[in-house]
Amino acid sequence: MREAYQEQLRKFAGRLAELTRLTDEAMQQATRAVTTDDLALAELVVRERKPISDLHHVLDEHALSILACQQPVATDLRTIIAGLRMSADLDRMGALAHHVGEIVVRRHPRRAVPDALRPTIRAMGGVAHQLVTKVGEAMVARDAAMALEIAQDDDAMDRLLHDLYRELTSGTRQPDVDTIMDLTLIGRYYERYADHAVSLGKRIAYLARTSA
Amino acid sequence: MREAYQEQLRKFAGRLAELTRLTDEAMQQATRAVTTDDLALAELVVRERKPISDLHHVLDEHALSILACQQPVATDLRTIIAGLRMSADLDRMGALAHHVGEIVVRRHPRRAVPDALRPTIRAMGGVAHQLVTKVGEAMVARDAAMALEIAQDDDAMDRLLHDLYRELTSGTRQPDVDTIMDLTLIGRYYERYADHAVSLGKRIAYLARTSA
């Protein structure tokens, strides 16, 4: 019984790690699609919303079943509740990657991101990847210090968003309205993605500390 | 013991209703501030982020304490878990109202919303209020049918967002970049607010059905 319960908890952690990996992959692909006008890749990102959302629901059902059948207390209870919230964060991150992909599909054959702004979007995608990679590593290592670094690392995303919005307003030639709207939203999607990574980091740090 | 437990559950439901009320009030005030250039009101909305966020955390702690001490099962377990998620939805809605207020403060003394677009933003605020009012009513009445209407009611918000974005792109005179960026984000904030109301409606309907 106890053995089976530990196996349940391990499986739950494994699924959370898998959802983290899928979410990272989706945003990396979305970044490539939006900075290279790759319609096929953007369509793939849009389709990949479903496996991420499905795994999120599997994780939620799994958490509820552990709560109902095992009635965990103390560290295990906190782990499951934090897992429920992390699953929700990761699902939202998947949705944000999906939104970036949707913009590429909607604007095709026009390009969503003008050449001059591509390096900034690429850099935002790079920071997103670094943040969620650290989320995955801190999750496995249960490393509170590493998890808390994510909040600092997020400053790089805020700076890039600031750069992007400044580039939009201060360019020598004003972009058309659609481009301004798309870039405003794309910037916001990366910023929110990073915010969720920070939230994941805080939950991992909390768990690492209370179960140490 | 059983009596005290029931009292805990009632108190939890009461706090959730109060958070719903605060979130509605914040978005109503934000709408008034952004459509009348009311700086003082916008600053109030920005400050009101804290009581909403505080109550969200009180609710979370309360839920964890009920889970840990009472180990609820079946309907009560589902109610507490749904409550945790609804508290997170409501906190995000409070954050979105806050973001609308921030835009007013940032743009002052310039106006965030041009005259021609004010009726659309006012209408979005009106739909937001209707949606969350229905959330509150369905929550108290545990009325699944009413809760599920919210998903349909949300269509009005999608139409208004579509109108807003069309007005931005098709005006005779192109607004300046700052205005386009602000309106793109404001529109997005109302849409997300409504999405969270839909999510609340689904959770209320699920609870009403499974505990009937």
Short mmCIF file of C-alpha atoms in Angstrom, two decimals, chain A:
data_model
loop_
_atom_site.label_atom_id
_atom_site.label_comp_id
_atom_site.label_asym_id
_atom_site.label_seq_id
_atom_site.Cartn_x
_atom_site.Cartn_y
_atom_site.Cartn_z
CA MET A 1 0.00 0.00 0.00
CA ARG A 2 2.70 2.47 1.09
CA GLU A 3 4.84 1.30 -1.83
CA ALA A 4 1.99 1.90 -4.29
CA TYR A 5 1.42 5.34 -2.81
CA GLN A 6 5.08 6.33 -3.26
CA GLU A 7 4.83 5.06 -6.83
CA GLN A 8 1.79 7.33 -7.35
CA LEU A 9 3.74 10.35 -6.11
CA ARG A 10 6.70 9.50 -8.36
CA LYS A 11 4.41 9.14 -11.36
CA PHE A 12 2.79 12.48 -10.57
CA ALA A 13 6.23 14.17 -10.44
CA GLY A 14 7.20 12.50 -13.72
CA ARG A 15 4.09 13.84 -15.45
CA LEU A 16 4.76 17.33 -14.17
CA ALA A 17 8.30 17.14 -15.58
CA GLU A 18 6.91 15.94 -18.91
CA LEU A 19 4.41 18.84 -19.01
CA THR A 20 7.31 21.24 -18.34
CA ARG A 21 9.22 19.74 -21.26
CA LEU A 22 6.24 20.01 -23.64
CA THR A 23 5.64 23.63 -22.64
CA ASP A 24 9.27 24.53 -23.28
CA GLU A 25 9.24 22.81 -26.65
CA ALA A 26 6.01 24.59 -27.68
CA MET A 27 7.42 28.05 -26.95
CA GLN A 28 10.73 27.27 -28.66
CA GLN A 29 8.85 26.18 -31.76
CA ALA A 30 6.57 29.21 -31.60
CA THR A 31 9.61 31.51 -31.40
CA ARG A 32 11.17 29.84 -34.44
CA ALA A 33 7.88 30.04 -36.35
CA VAL A 34 7.27 33.72 -35.60
CA THR A 35 10.83 34.81 -36.40
CA THR A 36 11.18 32.79 -39.62
CA ASP A 37 7.57 32.99 -40.95
CA ASP A 38 7.36 29.21 -40.85
CA LEU A 39 3.65 28.51 -41.41
CA ALA A 40 3.92 24.72 -41.12
CA LEU A 41 5.72 25.01 -37.79
CA ALA A 42 3.19 27.57 -36.53
CA GLU A 43 0.36 25.19 -37.44
CA LEU A 44 2.17 22.43 -35.54
CA VAL A 45 2.39 24.69 -32.47
CA VAL A 46 -1.33 25.43 -32.72
CA ARG A 47 -2.11 21.69 -32.88
CA GLU A 48 0.21 20.94 -29.96
CA ARG A 49 -2.10 22.86 -27.65
CA LYS A 50 -4.19 19.71 -27.25
CA PRO A 51 -1.57 17.26 -25.89
CA ILE A 52 -0.48 19.92 -23.38
CA SER A 53 -4.04 20.64 -22.29
CA ASP A 54 -4.77 16.88 -22.12
CA LEU A 55 -1.74 16.19 -19.92
CA HIS A 56 -2.77 19.10 -17.68
CA HIS A 57 -6.15 17.44 -17.17
CA VAL A 58 -4.58 14.03 -16.56
CA LEU A 59 -2.39 15.62 -13.89
CA ASP A 60 -5.40 17.30 -12.25
CA GLU A 61 -7.36 14.04 -12.16
CA HIS A 62 -4.32 12.25 -10.82
CA ALA A 63 -3.92 14.84 -8.02
CA LEU A 64 -7.59 14.61 -7.08
CA SER A 65 -7.44 10.82 -7.02
CA ILE A 66 -4.37 10.88 -4.73
CA LEU A 67 -6.12 13.38 -2.44
CA ALA A 68 -9.33 11.34 -2.33
CA CYS A 69 -7.79 7.86 -1.96
CA GLN A 70 -4.67 8.50 0.08
CA GLN A 71 -5.65 11.59 2.09
CA PRO A 72 -2.03 12.74 2.25
CA VAL A 73 -0.91 15.12 5.00
CA ALA A 74 2.01 17.47 5.62
CA THR A 75 4.66 17.42 2.89
CA ASP A 76 2.75 15.10 0.58
CA LEU A 77 -0.40 17.25 0.79
CA ARG A 78 1.61 20.38 0.02
CA THR A 79 3.32 18.61 -2.87
CA ILE A 80 0.02 17.60 -4.45
CA ILE A 81 -1.59 21.03 -4.01
CA ALA A 82 1.53 22.73 -5.40
CA GLY A 83 1.45 20.22 -8.25
CA LEU A 84 -2.13 21.20 -9.09
CA ARG A 85 -1.09 24.83 -9.29
CA MET A 86 2.06 24.11 -11.27
CA SER A 87 0.03 22.09 -13.73
CA ALA A 88 -2.25 25.15 -14.17
CA ASP A 89 0.78 27.44 -14.70
CA LEU A 90 2.26 25.09 -17.27
CA ASP A 91 -1.05 24.77 -19.12
CA ARG A 92 -1.25 28.58 -19.37
CA MET A 93 2.31 28.65 -20.69
CA GLY A 94 1.25 26.17 -23.35
CA ALA A 95 -1.69 28.46 -24.20
CA LEU A 96 0.67 31.43 -24.58
CA ALA A 97 2.93 29.52 -26.98
CA HIS A 98 -0.23 28.58 -28.88
CA HIS A 99 -1.24 32.27 -29.11
CA VAL A 100 2.14 33.16 -30.65
CA GLY A 101 1.62 30.40 -33.20
CA GLU A 102 -1.90 31.64 -33.96
CA ILE A 103 -0.60 35.11 -34.83
CA VAL A 104 1.76 33.62 -37.44
CA VAL A 105 -1.10 31.61 -38.97
CA ARG A 106 -3.46 34.60 -38.95
CA ARG A 107 -0.98 36.98 -40.62
CA HIS A 108 0.30 34.54 -43.22
CA PRO A 109 1.47 35.22 -45.94
CA ARG A 110 2.30 38.57 -44.38
CA ARG A 111 4.96 38.42 -41.69
CA ALA A 112 4.05 39.11 -38.08
CA VAL A 113 7.45 40.46 -37.03
CA PRO A 114 9.42 42.99 -39.12
CA ASP A 115 13.12 42.21 -39.65
CA ALA A 116 14.29 44.94 -37.30
CA LEU A 117 12.38 43.45 -34.35
CA ARG A 118 13.29 39.80 -34.90
CA PRO A 119 16.44 39.82 -32.75
CA THR A 120 14.39 41.09 -29.78
CA ILE A 121 11.74 38.38 -30.20
CA ARG A 122 14.45 35.75 -30.63
CA ALA A 123 16.08 36.98 -27.42
CA MET A 124 12.71 36.78 -25.61
CA GLY A 125 12.35 33.19 -26.80
CA GLY A 126 15.89 32.50 -25.55
CA VAL A 127 15.09 33.86 -22.09
CA ALA A 128 11.81 31.87 -22.01
CA HIS A 129 13.80 28.70 -22.75
CA GLN A 130 16.40 29.48 -20.05
CA LEU A 131 13.70 30.14 -17.45
CA VAL A 132 11.75 26.97 -18.07
CA THR A 133 14.93 24.88 -18.33
CA LYS A 134 15.83 26.09 -14.85
CA VAL A 135 12.27 25.29 -13.69
CA GLY A 136 12.78 21.71 -14.89
CA GLU A 137 16.18 21.38 -13.25
CA ALA A 138 15.12 22.91 -9.93
CA MET A 139 12.02 20.68 -9.92
CA VAL A 140 14.06 17.48 -10.26
CA ALA A 141 16.83 18.62 -7.88
CA ARG A 142 14.35 20.16 -5.39
CA ASP A 143 16.78 23.05 -5.23
CA ALA A 144 15.21 26.11 -3.55
CA ALA A 145 18.13 28.45 -4.30
CA MET A 146 18.07 27.59 -8.00
CA ALA A 147 14.28 27.93 -8.12
CA LEU A 148 14.44 31.39 -6.60
CA GLU A 149 17.03 32.54 -9.16
CA ILE A 150 14.23 32.38 -11.74
CA ALA A 151 12.66 35.56 -10.33
CA GLN A 152 15.92 37.43 -10.95
CA ASP A 153 16.43 35.84 -14.35
CA ASP A 154 12.99 37.17 -15.31
CA ASP A 155 14.39 40.73 -15.20
CA ALA A 156 15.98 39.97 -18.58
CA MET A 157 12.48 39.37 -20.03
CA ASP A 158 11.17 42.64 -18.59
CA ARG A 159 14.10 44.50 -20.16
CA LEU A 160 13.46 42.88 -23.53
CA LEU A 161 9.76 43.75 -23.37
CA HIS A 162 10.71 47.32 -22.58
CA ASP A 163 13.13 47.30 -25.56
CA LEU A 164 10.45 45.87 -27.84
CA TYR A 165 7.86 48.47 -26.87
CA ARG A 166 10.45 51.25 -27.24
CA GLU A 167 11.48 49.97 -30.67
CA LEU A 168 7.80 49.99 -31.67
CA THR A 169 7.26 53.60 -30.63
CA SER A 170 10.60 55.07 -31.65
CA GLY A 171 11.27 53.56 -35.06
CA THR A 172 11.93 56.04 -37.87
CA ARG A 173 8.96 54.65 -39.77
CA GLN A 174 5.74 53.86 -37.88
CA PRO A 175 4.72 50.21 -38.48
CA ASP A 176 1.15 49.57 -39.64
CA VAL A 177 -1.57 49.10 -37.03
CA ASP A 178 -1.75 45.30 -37.41
CA THR A 179 1.97 44.99 -36.80
CA ILE A 180 1.83 47.20 -33.71
CA MET A 181 -1.10 45.18 -32.34
CA ASP A 182 0.58 41.83 -33.05
CA LEU A 183 3.88 42.87 -31.52
CA THR A 184 2.16 44.32 -28.45
CA LEU A 185 0.43 40.98 -27.89
CA ILE A 186 3.48 38.85 -28.73
CA GLY A 187 5.52 40.84 -26.21
CA ARG A 188 2.81 40.40 -23.62
CA TYR A 189 2.67 36.61 -24.26
CA TYR A 190 6.40 36.19 -23.61
CA GLU A 191 6.19 38.35 -20.51
CA ARG A 192 3.29 36.32 -19.10
CA TYR A 193 5.10 33.07 -19.98
CA ALA A 194 8.07 34.28 -17.93
CA ASP A 195 5.77 35.34 -15.05
CA HIS A 196 4.40 31.80 -14.88
CA ALA A 197 7.97 30.45 -14.81
CA VAL A 198 8.64 32.74 -11.81
CA SER A 199 5.49 31.45 -10.14
CA LEU A 200 6.67 27.86 -10.75
CA GLY A 201 10.04 28.74 -9.24
CA LYS A 202 8.40 30.08 -6.08
CA ARG A 203 6.31 26.95 -5.66
CA ILE A 204 9.36 24.70 -6.14
CA ALA A 205 11.33 26.75 -3.60
CA TYR A 206 8.47 26.58 -1.09
CA LEU A 207 8.23 22.81 -1.44
CA ALA A 208 12.00 22.32 -1.27
CA ARG A 209 12.16 24.32 1.95
CA THR A 210 9.14 22.84 3.72
CA SER A 211 10.08 19.26 2.88
CA ALA A 212 13.81 19.65 3.65
#
